[in-house]
CSV table of C-alpha atoms in Angstrom, one decimal:
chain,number,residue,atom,x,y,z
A,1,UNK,CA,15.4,-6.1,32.3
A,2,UNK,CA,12.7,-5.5,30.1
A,3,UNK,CA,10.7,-9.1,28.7
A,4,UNK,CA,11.7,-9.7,25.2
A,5,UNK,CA,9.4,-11.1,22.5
A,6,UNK,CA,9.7,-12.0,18.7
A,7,UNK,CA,8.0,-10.4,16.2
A,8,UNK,CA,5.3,-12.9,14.5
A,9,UNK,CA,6.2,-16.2,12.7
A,10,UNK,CA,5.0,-14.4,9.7
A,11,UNK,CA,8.2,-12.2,10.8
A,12,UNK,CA,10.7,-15.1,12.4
A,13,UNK,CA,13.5,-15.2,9.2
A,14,UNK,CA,14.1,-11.3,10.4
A,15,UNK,CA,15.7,-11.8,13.4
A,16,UNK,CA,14.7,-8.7,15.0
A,17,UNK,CA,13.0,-8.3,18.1
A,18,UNK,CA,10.9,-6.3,19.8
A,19,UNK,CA,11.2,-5.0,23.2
A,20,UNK,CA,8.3,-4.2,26.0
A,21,UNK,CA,8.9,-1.7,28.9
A,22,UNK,CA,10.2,1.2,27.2
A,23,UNK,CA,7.0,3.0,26.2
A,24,UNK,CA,7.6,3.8,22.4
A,25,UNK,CA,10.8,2.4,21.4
A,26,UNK,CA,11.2,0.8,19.2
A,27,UNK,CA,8.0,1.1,17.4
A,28,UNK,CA,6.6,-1.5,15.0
A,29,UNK,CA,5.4,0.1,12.0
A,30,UNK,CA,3.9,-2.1,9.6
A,31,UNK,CA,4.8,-0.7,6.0
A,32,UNK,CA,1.7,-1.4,3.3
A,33,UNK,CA,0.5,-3.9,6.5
A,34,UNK,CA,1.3,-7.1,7.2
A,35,UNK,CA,1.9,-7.6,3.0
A,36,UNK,CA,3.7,-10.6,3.6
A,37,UNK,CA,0.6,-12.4,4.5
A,38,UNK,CA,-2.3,-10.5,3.0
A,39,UNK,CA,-2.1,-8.6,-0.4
A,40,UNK,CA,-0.8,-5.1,0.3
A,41,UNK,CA,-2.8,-2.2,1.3
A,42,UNK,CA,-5.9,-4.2,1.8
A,43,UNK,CA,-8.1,-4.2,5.2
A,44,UNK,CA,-6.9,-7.9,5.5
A,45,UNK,CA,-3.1,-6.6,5.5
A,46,UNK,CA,-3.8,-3.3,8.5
A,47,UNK,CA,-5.9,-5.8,10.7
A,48,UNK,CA,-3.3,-8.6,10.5
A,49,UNK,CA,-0.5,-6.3,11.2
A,50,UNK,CA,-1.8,-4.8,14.3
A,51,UNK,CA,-3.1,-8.8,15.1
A,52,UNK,CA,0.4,-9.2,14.9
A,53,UNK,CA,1.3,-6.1,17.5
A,54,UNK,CA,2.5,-3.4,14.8
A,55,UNK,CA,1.8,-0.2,16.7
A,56,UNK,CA,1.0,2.0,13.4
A,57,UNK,CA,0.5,0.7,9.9
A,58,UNK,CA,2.0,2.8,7.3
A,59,UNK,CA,0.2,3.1,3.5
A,60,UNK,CA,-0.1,5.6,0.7
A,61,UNK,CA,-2.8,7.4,-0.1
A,62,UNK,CA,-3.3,9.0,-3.8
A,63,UNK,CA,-6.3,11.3,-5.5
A,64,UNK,CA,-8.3,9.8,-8.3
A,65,UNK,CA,-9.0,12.3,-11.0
A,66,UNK,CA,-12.1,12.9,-9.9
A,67,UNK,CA,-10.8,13.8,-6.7
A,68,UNK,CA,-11.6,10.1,-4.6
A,69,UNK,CA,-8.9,8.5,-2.4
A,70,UNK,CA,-7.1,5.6,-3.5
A,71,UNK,CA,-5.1,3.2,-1.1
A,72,UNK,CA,-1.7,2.3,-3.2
A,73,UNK,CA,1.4,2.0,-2.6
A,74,UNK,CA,2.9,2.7,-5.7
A,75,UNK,CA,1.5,5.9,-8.2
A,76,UNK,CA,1.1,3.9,-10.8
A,77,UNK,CA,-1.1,1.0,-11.0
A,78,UNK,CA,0.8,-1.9,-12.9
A,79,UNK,CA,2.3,-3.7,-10.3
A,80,UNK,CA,-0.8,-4.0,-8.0
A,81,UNK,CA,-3.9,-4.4,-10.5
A,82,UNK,CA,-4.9,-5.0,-13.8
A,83,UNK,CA,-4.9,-1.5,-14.4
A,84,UNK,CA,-2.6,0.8,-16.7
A,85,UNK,CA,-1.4,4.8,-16.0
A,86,UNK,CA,-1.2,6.8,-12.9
A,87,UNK,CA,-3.7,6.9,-10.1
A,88,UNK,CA,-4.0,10.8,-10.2
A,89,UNK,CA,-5.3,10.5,-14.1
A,90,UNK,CA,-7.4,8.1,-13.4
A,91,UNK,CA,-11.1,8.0,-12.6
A,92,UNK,CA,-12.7,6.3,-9.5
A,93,UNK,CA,-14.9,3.7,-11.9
A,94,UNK,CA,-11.9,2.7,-13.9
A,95,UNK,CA,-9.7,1.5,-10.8
């Protein structure tokens, strides 16, 4: 029987579980990190997650409009910074 283990306390009110000996199943992806800890999408969040045992950490990656990449979860930029509009129309400086 394979050794069972629970995910993080940042994770205990889940109830799920992980468990070892069966090489890839099921796999802990961390969505935006571990965002309940750290603020989303941040190298804080990534590092934490896979402190925590996540096996891939999941994020979204937009173009600038002067073609840099931005780290964002959502397209727009409201709900994450102090920023207005769409990450695509925006320029690098201003986000």
């Amino acid at each position: 029987m394979p050794e069972e283990r629970r995910h993080p306390q940042a994770c205990a009110g889940c109830g799920q579980r992980t468990i070892t000996g069966r090489e890839g199943f099921p796999r802990v992806v961390a969505h935006r990190g571990a965002s309940g800890v750290c603020p989303e999408n941040t190298l804080p969040a990534f590092g934490a997650a896979l402190g925590f045992g996540a096996m891939e950490v999941e994020f979204d990656a937009w173009l600038t409009a002067d073609g840099r990449v931005v780290i964002c979860h959502d397209p727009e930029l409201e709900r994450t910074t102090t920023g207005e509009g769409k990450v695509a129309e925006r320029e690098w400086a201003y986000i």
